[in-house]
mmCIF file of C-alpha atoms in Angstrom:
data_model
loop_
_atom_site.group_PDB
_atom_site.id
_atom_site.type_symbol
_atom_site.label_atom_id
_atom_site.label_comp_id
_atom_site.label_asym_id
_atom_site.label_seq_id
_atom_site.Cartn_x
_atom_site.Cartn_y
_atom_site.Cartn_z
ATOM 1 C CA MET J 1 88.214 23.892 146.674
ATOM 2 C CA VAL J 2 87.342 21.122 148.823
ATOM 3 C CA THR J 3 89.868 18.218 149.158
ATOM 4 C CA SER J 4 89.283 15.280 151.500
ATOM 5 C CA ILE J 5 90.027 11.625 151.714
ATOM 6 C CA ARG J 6 87.887 8.623 152.395
ATOM 7 C CA GLU J 7 88.373 4.815 152.958
ATOM 8 C CA PHE J 8 89.146 3.124 149.640
ATOM 9 C CA LYS J 9 86.171 1.169 148.439
ATOM 10 C CA GLU J 10 85.480 -1.718 146.143
ATOM 11 C CA ASN J 11 83.810 0.861 143.655
ATOM 12 C CA ASP J 12 87.131 2.683 143.538
ATOM 13 C CA ILE J 13 88.933 -0.213 141.866
ATOM 14 C CA GLU J 14 88.074 0.899 138.319
ATOM 15 C CA TYR J 15 89.507 4.290 139.256
ATOM 16 C CA LYS J 16 92.752 2.656 140.565
ATOM 17 C CA VAL J 17 93.089 0.618 137.508
ATOM 18 C CA LYS J 18 92.608 3.458 135.076
ATOM 19 C CA TRP J 19 94.960 5.678 137.204
ATOM 20 C CA ILE J 20 97.742 3.331 137.757
ATOM 21 C CA ASN J 21 97.678 2.113 133.958
ATOM 22 C CA ASP J 22 98.098 5.739 132.812
ATOM 23 C CA GLU J 23 101.862 6.180 131.603
ATOM 24 C CA ASP J 24 101.892 9.788 133.220
ATOM 25 C CA ASN J 25 101.173 8.222 136.601
ATOM 26 C CA ASN J 26 103.097 4.793 136.558
ATOM 27 C CA GLN J 27 106.411 5.686 135.179
ATOM 28 C CA TYR J 28 108.037 5.547 138.896
ATOM 29 C CA LEU J 29 106.019 2.543 139.905
ATOM 30 C CA HIS J 30 107.868 -0.755 140.550
ATOM 31 C CA TYR J 31 105.174 -3.619 140.243
ATOM 32 C CA GLU J 32 103.401 -5.640 137.655
ATOM 33 C CA LEU J 33 101.528 -3.625 135.081
ATOM 34 C CA PRO J 34 99.022 -3.200 133.802
ATOM 35 C CA LEU J 35 96.759 -3.498 136.531
ATOM 36 C CA GLU J 36 93.534 -5.566 135.925
ATOM 37 C CA VAL J 37 90.140 -5.178 137.481
ATOM 38 C CA GLU J 38 89.953 -8.877 138.479
ATOM 39 C CA LYS J 39 93.261 -9.125 140.178
ATOM 40 C CA THR J 40 92.798 -5.684 141.773
ATOM 41 C CA THR J 41 89.553 -6.956 143.346
ATOM 42 C CA ILE J 42 91.278 -10.064 144.692
ATOM 43 C CA TRP J 43 93.902 -7.385 146.272
ATOM 44 C CA PHE J 44 91.072 -5.297 147.741
ATOM 45 C CA LYS J 45 89.383 -8.363 149.315
ATOM 46 C CA SER J 46 92.645 -9.364 150.836
ATOM 47 C CA LEU J 47 92.939 -5.988 152.678
ATOM 48 C CA LYS J 48 90.356 -7.071 155.201
ATOM 49 C CA GLU J 49 92.752 -9.527 156.629
ATOM 50 C CA ARG J 50 95.480 -7.020 157.209
ATOM 51 C CA ASN J 51 96.245 -4.202 159.669
ATOM 52 C CA ASP J 52 99.668 -3.125 158.039
ATOM 53 C CA ARG J 53 98.179 -0.704 155.852
ATOM 54 C CA VAL J 54 95.304 1.956 155.032
ATOM 55 C CA ASP J 55 94.299 3.101 151.712
ATOM 56 C CA TYR J 56 92.218 6.087 150.936
ATOM 57 C CA THR J 57 90.561 7.743 147.947
ATOM 58 C CA ILE J 58 91.307 11.508 147.287
ATOM 59 C CA LEU J 59 88.280 13.513 146.745
ATOM 60 C CA TYR J 60 88.045 16.822 145.276
ATOM 61 C CA ASN J 61 84.601 18.258 145.737
ATOM 62 C CA ASN J 62 83.354 14.583 146.452
ATOM 63 C CA HIS J 63 84.901 13.441 142.880
ATOM 64 C CA PRO J 64 87.448 10.823 143.207
ATOM 65 C CA VAL J 65 90.775 11.990 141.752
ATOM 66 C CA GLY J 66 93.569 9.919 143.431
ATOM 67 C CA LEU J 67 94.666 7.466 145.978
ATOM 68 C CA ILE J 68 96.709 7.902 149.118
ATOM 69 C CA GLY J 69 97.895 5.655 152.081
ATOM 70 C CA LEU J 70 100.159 4.237 154.481
ATOM 71 C CA LEU J 71 102.070 0.937 153.990
ATOM 72 C CA ASN J 72 104.111 -1.044 156.274
ATOM 73 C CA ILE J 73 102.430 0.256 159.425
ATOM 74 C CA ASP J 74 104.674 -0.769 162.323
ATOM 75 C CA ASP J 75 102.737 -0.582 165.706
ATOM 76 C CA GLN J 76 106.203 -1.333 167.700
ATOM 77 C CA LYS J 77 108.144 1.480 165.809
ATOM 78 C CA LYS J 78 105.154 3.696 165.384
ATOM 79 C CA GLU J 79 105.943 4.373 161.754
ATOM 80 C CA ALA J 80 104.626 3.855 158.333
ATOM 81 C CA GLU J 81 105.418 4.281 154.509
ATOM 82 C CA TYR J 82 103.480 6.941 152.546
ATOM 83 C CA TYR J 83 102.231 6.685 149.058
ATOM 84 C CA ILE J 84 100.159 8.865 146.820
ATOM 85 C CA CYS J 85 99.010 8.996 143.150
ATOM 86 C CA LEU J 86 96.821 11.886 141.955
ATOM 87 C CA GLY J 87 95.374 10.052 139.046
ATOM 88 C CA GLU J 88 93.248 12.584 137.170
ATOM 89 C CA ARG J 89 95.342 14.840 134.935
ATOM 90 C CA GLY J 90 92.920 17.805 134.996
ATOM 91 C CA PHE J 91 93.379 18.006 138.872
ATOM 92 C CA LYS J 92 97.296 18.091 139.014
ATOM 93 C CA GLY J 93 98.891 21.292 139.977
ATOM 94 C CA LYS J 94 96.042 22.487 142.106
ATOM 95 C CA GLY J 95 97.254 21.854 145.536
ATOM 96 C CA ILE J 96 95.163 18.827 145.875
ATOM 97 C CA ALA J 97 98.015 16.422 146.468
ATOM 98 C CA SER J 98 99.375 18.581 149.225
ATOM 99 C CA GLN J 99 96.048 19.139 151.024
ATOM 100 C CA ALA J 100 95.493 15.210 150.797
ATOM 101 C CA THR J 101 98.783 14.613 152.329
ATOM 102 C CA LYS J 102 98.262 17.077 155.179
ATOM 103 C CA ILE J 103 95.022 15.250 155.976
ATOM 104 C CA LEU J 104 96.712 11.927 155.815
ATOM 105 C CA ILE J 105 99.592 13.082 158.165
ATOM 106 C CA GLU J 106 97.019 14.230 160.666
ATOM 107 C CA GLN J 107 95.087 10.975 160.485
ATOM 108 C CA ALA J 108 98.313 8.999 160.923
ATOM 109 C CA ARG J 109 99.138 11.040 164.078
ATOM 110 C CA ARG J 110 95.624 10.970 165.464
ATOM 111 C CA LEU J 111 94.196 7.555 164.336
ATOM 112 C CA PHE J 112 97.271 5.396 164.248
ATOM 113 C CA ASN J 113 99.532 6.987 166.727
ATOM 114 C CA ILE J 114 102.340 7.221 164.128
ATOM 115 C CA SER J 115 105.275 9.253 164.862
ATOM 116 C CA ARG J 116 107.207 9.000 161.671
ATOM 117 C CA ILE J 117 106.234 8.571 158.214
ATOM 118 C CA TYR J 118 108.827 7.760 155.463
ATOM 119 C CA LEU J 119 108.764 7.267 151.718
ATOM 120 C CA TYR J 120 110.873 6.299 148.951
ATOM 121 C CA THR J 121 111.303 8.190 145.498
ATOM 122 C CA GLU J 122 113.324 7.854 142.393
ATOM 123 C CA VAL J 123 116.083 10.578 142.205
ATOM 124 C CA ASN J 124 114.539 11.703 138.951
ATOM 125 C CA ASN J 125 110.974 12.095 140.364
ATOM 126 C CA ILE J 126 111.394 15.832 140.786
ATOM 127 C CA LYS J 127 107.612 16.787 140.937
ATOM 128 C CA ALA J 128 107.027 14.359 143.483
ATOM 129 C CA GLN J 129 110.089 15.443 145.522
ATOM 130 C CA SER J 130 108.722 19.030 145.478
ATOM 131 C CA LEU J 131 105.350 17.822 146.804
ATOM 132 C CA PHE J 132 107.115 15.975 149.672
ATOM 133 C CA GLU J 133 109.379 18.684 150.728
ATOM 134 C CA ARG J 134 106.258 21.169 150.532
ATOM 135 C CA THR J 135 104.477 19.066 152.984
ATOM 136 C CA GLY J 136 107.447 18.731 155.411
ATOM 137 C CA PHE J 137 109.228 15.559 154.508
ATOM 138 C CA VAL J 138 113.022 15.907 154.812
ATOM 139 C CA LYS J 139 115.287 14.195 152.355
ATOM 140 C CA LYS J 140 117.440 11.890 154.367
ATOM 141 C CA GLN J 141 119.774 10.108 151.994
ATOM 142 C CA ILE J 142 120.371 8.574 148.655
ATOM 143 C CA LEU J 143 120.125 4.858 148.307
ATOM 144 C CA ARG J 144 122.292 3.837 145.384
ATOM 145 C CA ASN J 145 121.093 0.845 143.396
ATOM 146 C CA HIS J 146 118.106 0.546 146.073
ATOM 147 C CA ILE J 147 116.097 -1.681 143.787
ATOM 148 C CA TYR J 148 116.301 -3.580 140.497
ATOM 149 C CA TYR J 149 113.452 -3.183 138.254
ATOM 150 C CA ASN J 150 113.032 -3.749 134.321
ATOM 151 C CA GLY J 151 116.592 -4.588 134.111
ATOM 152 C CA ARG J 152 117.998 -1.532 135.613
ATOM 153 C CA ASN J 153 119.244 -0.456 139.036
ATOM 154 C CA ILE J 154 117.448 2.342 140.414
ATOM 155 C CA ASP J 155 118.708 4.961 142.846
ATOM 156 C CA ARG J 156 116.269 6.425 145.134
ATOM 157 C CA TYR J 157 115.960 9.087 147.914
ATOM 158 C CA LEU J 158 114.653 8.163 151.558
ATOM 159 C CA TYR J 159 112.343 10.878 152.775
ATOM 160 C CA SER J 160 111.109 11.086 156.481
ATOM 161 C CA LEU J 161 108.658 13.206 158.410
ATOM 162 C CA ASP J 162 108.872 13.240 162.257
ATOM 163 C CA LEU J 163 105.441 13.731 163.584
ATOM 164 C CA LEU J 164 106.649 14.409 167.046
ATOM 165 C CA SER J 165 108.233 17.678 166.098
ATOM 166 C CA ASN J 166 105.279 18.896 164.020
#
């Protein structure tokens, strides 16, 4: 089993739209859905102007199976926010998300000089929490009513990974 990540490319847009629009994948996402290819292409082209994020495609035996990246990269604080979406149903539960996360963590340290990665997850997103904890993230606190989405207040956990101690 060979898991790798590579820079997100324009020809990955159709995968992203498919994966994010899948109800199994988007139940804990908090942005405008469904995604559309045209709007996602505009988003992709806007990335060239930004240096506060990096987006990758997760590959399993060179086949695209998901998305992973860092958001809100802060060069001053040396921190970034992590995200992941393993999009292909048939590839879940095989350790691919864990391997991709470990690769991303190493790249964050080596390429971006990041010393801390954090993330937010809904309290009900148990599968994701298991992944985060398996890959070294530590649950720091519960954030009550952290966001308001689709007419409801949502409690989330803040997780953090200190790369200086790893």
